[in-house]
Tab-separated table of C-alpha atoms in Angstrom:
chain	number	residue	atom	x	y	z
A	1	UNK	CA	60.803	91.515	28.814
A	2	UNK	CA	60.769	91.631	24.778
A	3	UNK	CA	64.459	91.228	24.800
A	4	UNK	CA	64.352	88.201	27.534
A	5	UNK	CA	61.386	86.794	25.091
A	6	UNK	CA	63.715	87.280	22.283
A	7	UNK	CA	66.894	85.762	23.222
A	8	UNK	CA	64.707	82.856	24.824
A	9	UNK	CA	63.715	81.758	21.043
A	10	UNK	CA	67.043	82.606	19.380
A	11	UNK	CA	68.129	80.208	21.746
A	12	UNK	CA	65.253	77.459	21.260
A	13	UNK	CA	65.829	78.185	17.370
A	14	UNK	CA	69.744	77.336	17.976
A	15	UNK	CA	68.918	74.206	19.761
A	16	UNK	CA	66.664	73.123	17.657
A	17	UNK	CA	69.213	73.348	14.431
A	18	UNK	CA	71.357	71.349	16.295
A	19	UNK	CA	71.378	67.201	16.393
A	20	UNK	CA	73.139	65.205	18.799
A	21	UNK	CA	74.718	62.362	17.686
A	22	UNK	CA	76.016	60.820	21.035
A	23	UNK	CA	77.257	61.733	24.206
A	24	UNK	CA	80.087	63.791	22.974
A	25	UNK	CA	78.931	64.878	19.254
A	26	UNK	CA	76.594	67.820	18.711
A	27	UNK	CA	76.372	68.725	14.509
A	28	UNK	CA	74.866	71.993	13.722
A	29	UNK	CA	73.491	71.939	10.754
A	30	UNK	CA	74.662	73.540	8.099
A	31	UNK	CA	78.098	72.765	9.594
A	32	UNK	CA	78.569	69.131	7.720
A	33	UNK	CA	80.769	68.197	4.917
A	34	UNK	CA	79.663	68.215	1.883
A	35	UNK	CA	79.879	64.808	-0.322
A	36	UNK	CA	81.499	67.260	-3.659
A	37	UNK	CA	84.146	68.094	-1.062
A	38	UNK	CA	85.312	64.156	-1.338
A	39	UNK	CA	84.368	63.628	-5.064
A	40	UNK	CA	86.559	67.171	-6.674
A	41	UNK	CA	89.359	64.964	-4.879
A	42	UNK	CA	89.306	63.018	-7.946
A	43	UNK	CA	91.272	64.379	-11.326
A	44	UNK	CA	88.485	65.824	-13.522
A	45	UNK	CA	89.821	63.273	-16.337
A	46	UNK	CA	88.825	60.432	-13.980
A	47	UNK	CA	85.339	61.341	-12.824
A	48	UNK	CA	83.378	59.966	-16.015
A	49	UNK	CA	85.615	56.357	-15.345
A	50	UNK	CA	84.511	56.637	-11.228
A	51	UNK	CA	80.835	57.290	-11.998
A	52	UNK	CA	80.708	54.295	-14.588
A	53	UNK	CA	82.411	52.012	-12.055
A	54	UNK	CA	80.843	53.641	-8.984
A	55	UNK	CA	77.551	53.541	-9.992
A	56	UNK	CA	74.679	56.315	-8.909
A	57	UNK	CA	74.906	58.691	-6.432
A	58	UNK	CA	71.194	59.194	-4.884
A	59	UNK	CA	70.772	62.591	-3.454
A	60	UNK	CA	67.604	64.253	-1.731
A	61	UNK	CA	66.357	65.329	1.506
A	62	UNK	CA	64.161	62.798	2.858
A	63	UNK	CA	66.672	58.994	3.189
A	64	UNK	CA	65.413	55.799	4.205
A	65	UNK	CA	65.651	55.047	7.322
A	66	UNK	CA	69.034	52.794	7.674
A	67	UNK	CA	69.456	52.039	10.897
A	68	UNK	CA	70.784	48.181	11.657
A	69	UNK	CA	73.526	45.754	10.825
A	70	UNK	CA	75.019	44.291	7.735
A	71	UNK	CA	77.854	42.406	6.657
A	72	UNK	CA	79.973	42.668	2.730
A	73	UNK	CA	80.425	39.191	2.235
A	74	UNK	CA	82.515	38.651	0.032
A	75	UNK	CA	83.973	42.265	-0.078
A	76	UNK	CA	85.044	42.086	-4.036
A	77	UNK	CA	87.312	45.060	-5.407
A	78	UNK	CA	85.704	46.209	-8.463
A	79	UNK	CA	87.758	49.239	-9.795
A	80	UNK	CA	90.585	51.840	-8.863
A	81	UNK	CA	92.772	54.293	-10.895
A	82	UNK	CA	96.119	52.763	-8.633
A	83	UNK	CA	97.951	51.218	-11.483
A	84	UNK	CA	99.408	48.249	-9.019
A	85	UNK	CA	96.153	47.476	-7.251
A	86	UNK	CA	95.069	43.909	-8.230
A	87	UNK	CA	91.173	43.661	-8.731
A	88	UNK	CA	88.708	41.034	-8.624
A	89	UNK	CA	90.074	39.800	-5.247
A	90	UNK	CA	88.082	38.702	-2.332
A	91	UNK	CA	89.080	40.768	0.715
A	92	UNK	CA	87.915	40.033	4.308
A	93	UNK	CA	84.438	40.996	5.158
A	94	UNK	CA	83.243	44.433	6.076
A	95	UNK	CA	80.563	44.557	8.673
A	96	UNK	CA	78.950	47.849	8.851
A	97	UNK	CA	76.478	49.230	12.230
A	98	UNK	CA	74.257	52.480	11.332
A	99	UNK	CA	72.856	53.850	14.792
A	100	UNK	CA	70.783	57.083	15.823
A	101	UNK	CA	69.567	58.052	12.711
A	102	UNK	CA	68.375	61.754	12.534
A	103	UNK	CA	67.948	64.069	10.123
A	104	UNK	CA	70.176	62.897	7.565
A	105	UNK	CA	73.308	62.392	10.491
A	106	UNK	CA	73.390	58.656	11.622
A	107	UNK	CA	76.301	57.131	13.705
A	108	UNK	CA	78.557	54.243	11.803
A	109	UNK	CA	80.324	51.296	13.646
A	110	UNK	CA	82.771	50.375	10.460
A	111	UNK	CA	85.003	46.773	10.644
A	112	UNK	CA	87.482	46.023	8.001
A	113	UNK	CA	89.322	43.276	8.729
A	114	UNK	CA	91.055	44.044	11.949
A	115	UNK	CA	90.302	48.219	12.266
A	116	UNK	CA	86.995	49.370	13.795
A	117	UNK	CA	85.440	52.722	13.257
A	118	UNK	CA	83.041	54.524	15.092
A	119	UNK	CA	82.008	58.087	12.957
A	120	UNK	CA	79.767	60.067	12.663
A	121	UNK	CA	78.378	60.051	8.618
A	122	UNK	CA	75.891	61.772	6.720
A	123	UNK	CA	72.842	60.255	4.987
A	124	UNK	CA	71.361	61.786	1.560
A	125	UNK	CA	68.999	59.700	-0.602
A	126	UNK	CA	65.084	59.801	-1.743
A	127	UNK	CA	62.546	56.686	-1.183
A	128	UNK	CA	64.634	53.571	-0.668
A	129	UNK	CA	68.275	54.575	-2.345
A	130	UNK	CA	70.418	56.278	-0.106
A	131	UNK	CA	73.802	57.626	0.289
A	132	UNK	CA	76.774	57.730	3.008
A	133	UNK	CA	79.755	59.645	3.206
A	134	UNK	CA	81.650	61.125	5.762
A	135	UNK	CA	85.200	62.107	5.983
A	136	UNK	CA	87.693	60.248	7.970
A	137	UNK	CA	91.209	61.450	9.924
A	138	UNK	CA	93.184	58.087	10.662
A	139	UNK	CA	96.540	57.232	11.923
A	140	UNK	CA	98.358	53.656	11.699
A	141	UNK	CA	101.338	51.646	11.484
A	142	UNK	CA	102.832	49.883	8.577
A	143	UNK	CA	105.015	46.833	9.085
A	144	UNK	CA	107.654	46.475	6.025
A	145	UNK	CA	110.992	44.285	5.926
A	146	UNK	CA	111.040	44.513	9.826
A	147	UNK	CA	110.668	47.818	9.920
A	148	UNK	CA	107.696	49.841	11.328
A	149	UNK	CA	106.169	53.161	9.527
A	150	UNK	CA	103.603	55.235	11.146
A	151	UNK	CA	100.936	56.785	7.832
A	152	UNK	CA	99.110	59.531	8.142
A	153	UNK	CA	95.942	59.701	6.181
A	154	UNK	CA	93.146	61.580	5.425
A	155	UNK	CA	90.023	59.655	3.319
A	156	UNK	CA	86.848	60.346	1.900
A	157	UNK	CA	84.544	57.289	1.906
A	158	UNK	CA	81.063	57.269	-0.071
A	159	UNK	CA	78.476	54.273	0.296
A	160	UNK	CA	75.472	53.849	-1.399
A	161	UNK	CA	72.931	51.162	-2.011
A	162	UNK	CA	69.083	50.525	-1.893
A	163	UNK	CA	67.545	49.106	1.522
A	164	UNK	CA	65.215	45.832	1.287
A	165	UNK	CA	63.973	43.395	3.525
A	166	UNK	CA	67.098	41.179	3.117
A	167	UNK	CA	69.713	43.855	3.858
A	168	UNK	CA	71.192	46.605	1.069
A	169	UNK	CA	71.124	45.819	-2.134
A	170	UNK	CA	73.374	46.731	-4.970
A	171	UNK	CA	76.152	48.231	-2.270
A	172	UNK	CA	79.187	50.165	-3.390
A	173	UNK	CA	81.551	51.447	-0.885
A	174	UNK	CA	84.357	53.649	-2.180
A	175	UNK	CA	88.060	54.714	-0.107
A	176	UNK	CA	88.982	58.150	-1.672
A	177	UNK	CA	91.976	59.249	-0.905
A	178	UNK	CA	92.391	62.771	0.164
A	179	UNK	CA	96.079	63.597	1.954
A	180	UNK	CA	98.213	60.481	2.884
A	181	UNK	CA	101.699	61.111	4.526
A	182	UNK	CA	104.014	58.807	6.031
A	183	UNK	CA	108.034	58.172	7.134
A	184	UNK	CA	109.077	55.217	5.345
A	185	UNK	CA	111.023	58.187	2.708
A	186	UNK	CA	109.558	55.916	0.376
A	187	UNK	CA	109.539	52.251	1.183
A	188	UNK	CA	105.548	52.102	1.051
A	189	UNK	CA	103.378	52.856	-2.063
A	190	UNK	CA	102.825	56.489	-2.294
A	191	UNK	CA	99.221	57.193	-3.236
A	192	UNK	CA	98.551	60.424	-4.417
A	193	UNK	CA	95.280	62.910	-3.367
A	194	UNK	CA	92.178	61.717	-6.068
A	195	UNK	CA	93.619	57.417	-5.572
A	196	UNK	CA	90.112	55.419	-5.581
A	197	UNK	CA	89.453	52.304	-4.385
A	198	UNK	CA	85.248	50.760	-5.141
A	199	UNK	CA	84.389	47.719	-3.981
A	200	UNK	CA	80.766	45.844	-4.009
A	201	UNK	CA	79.449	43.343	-2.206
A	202	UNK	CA	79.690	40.178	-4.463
A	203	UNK	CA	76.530	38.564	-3.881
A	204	UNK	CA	74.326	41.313	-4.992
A	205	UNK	CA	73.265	42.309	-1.401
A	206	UNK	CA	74.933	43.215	1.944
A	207	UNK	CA	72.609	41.460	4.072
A	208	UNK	CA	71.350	42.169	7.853
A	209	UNK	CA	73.868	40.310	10.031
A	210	UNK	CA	73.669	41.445	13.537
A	211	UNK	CA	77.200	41.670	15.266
């Protein structure tokens, strides 16, 4: 009977470190990526330029509660160590979904321009400054010259921002790339493992946009 007793609250104790994200997704804590796995991506002599462009990172244990929908409008580029990216461009806007919020694991609907994705992120952050990240496997195809090249990449993104009644202010979203692979033997830009990409949102404020 002790042993029956026992394993019945190892079990209840396993359960109970566990969070379910949807109906397919169960985390167990302790099991996550961490958000230093995506930042020692970058070259040690770049990580003083990302912060400064980046911004801070809020950490802690307790987030604000994020759940809703926003839109980046406009989505401005603000800095990147990829010598041939233009910045200060407009880009299409980014309409983000955060869903089932739980103990610092929350489900993201992501739309850039024509991709939608649906992840599962993690959410740090203390009072009303927060932080996102989450790591992201993705496969696509790259039209050049007639020609179609299928990329294989792996990417680190890292969002951060302060929730108010109008939406998040003072957003950053960052594309860090980790592994990117692809068959064009060279006909599309190579970007190498630490390549950045921050954008902000140019008004000041994503704001609550439900879509």
């Amino acid at each position: 009977m002790i042993l029956s007793l026992w394993l019945l609250a190892t079990g209840g104790l396993m359960l109970a470190s566990c969070t379910k994200n949807d109906e397919s997704t169960i985390v167990v804590i302790g099991t996550e990526y961490y958000i230093d796995d995506i930042l020692t991506v970058i070259p040690d002599s770049l990580q003083t330029q990302f912060m400064a462009s980046f911004g801070e990172i809020p950490r802690g244990a307790v987030p604000p509660k994020i759940e809703g929908s926003y839109v980046v409008d406009p989505k401005a580029r603000t800095a990147s160590n990829v010598s041939d990216w233009p910045l200060q461009i407009v880009e299409p806007n980014t309409y983000l979904r955060f869903d089932r919020q739980h103990n610092g694991i929350a489900v993201l609907d992501l739309n850039e321009a024509t991709e939608q994705t649906t992840d599962t992120v993690f959410v740090m952050g203390n009072g009303s400054k927060f932080t996102v990240y989450f790591i992201e496997d993705k496969n696509y195809q790259m039209p050049v010259n007639g020609q179609t090249f299928q990329v294989w990449m792996k990417r680190g993104v890292i969002m951060r921002g302060q929730v108010t009644a109008d939406g998040i202010a003072d957003f950053r979203l960052a594309s860090i790339i980790m592994k990117a692979e692809d068959n064009s033997n060279g006909m599309l830009s190579q970007y190498a493992p630490g390549s950045y990409f921050i954008y902000k949102d140019g008004d000041g404020t994503a704001a609550n946009f439900d879509w």
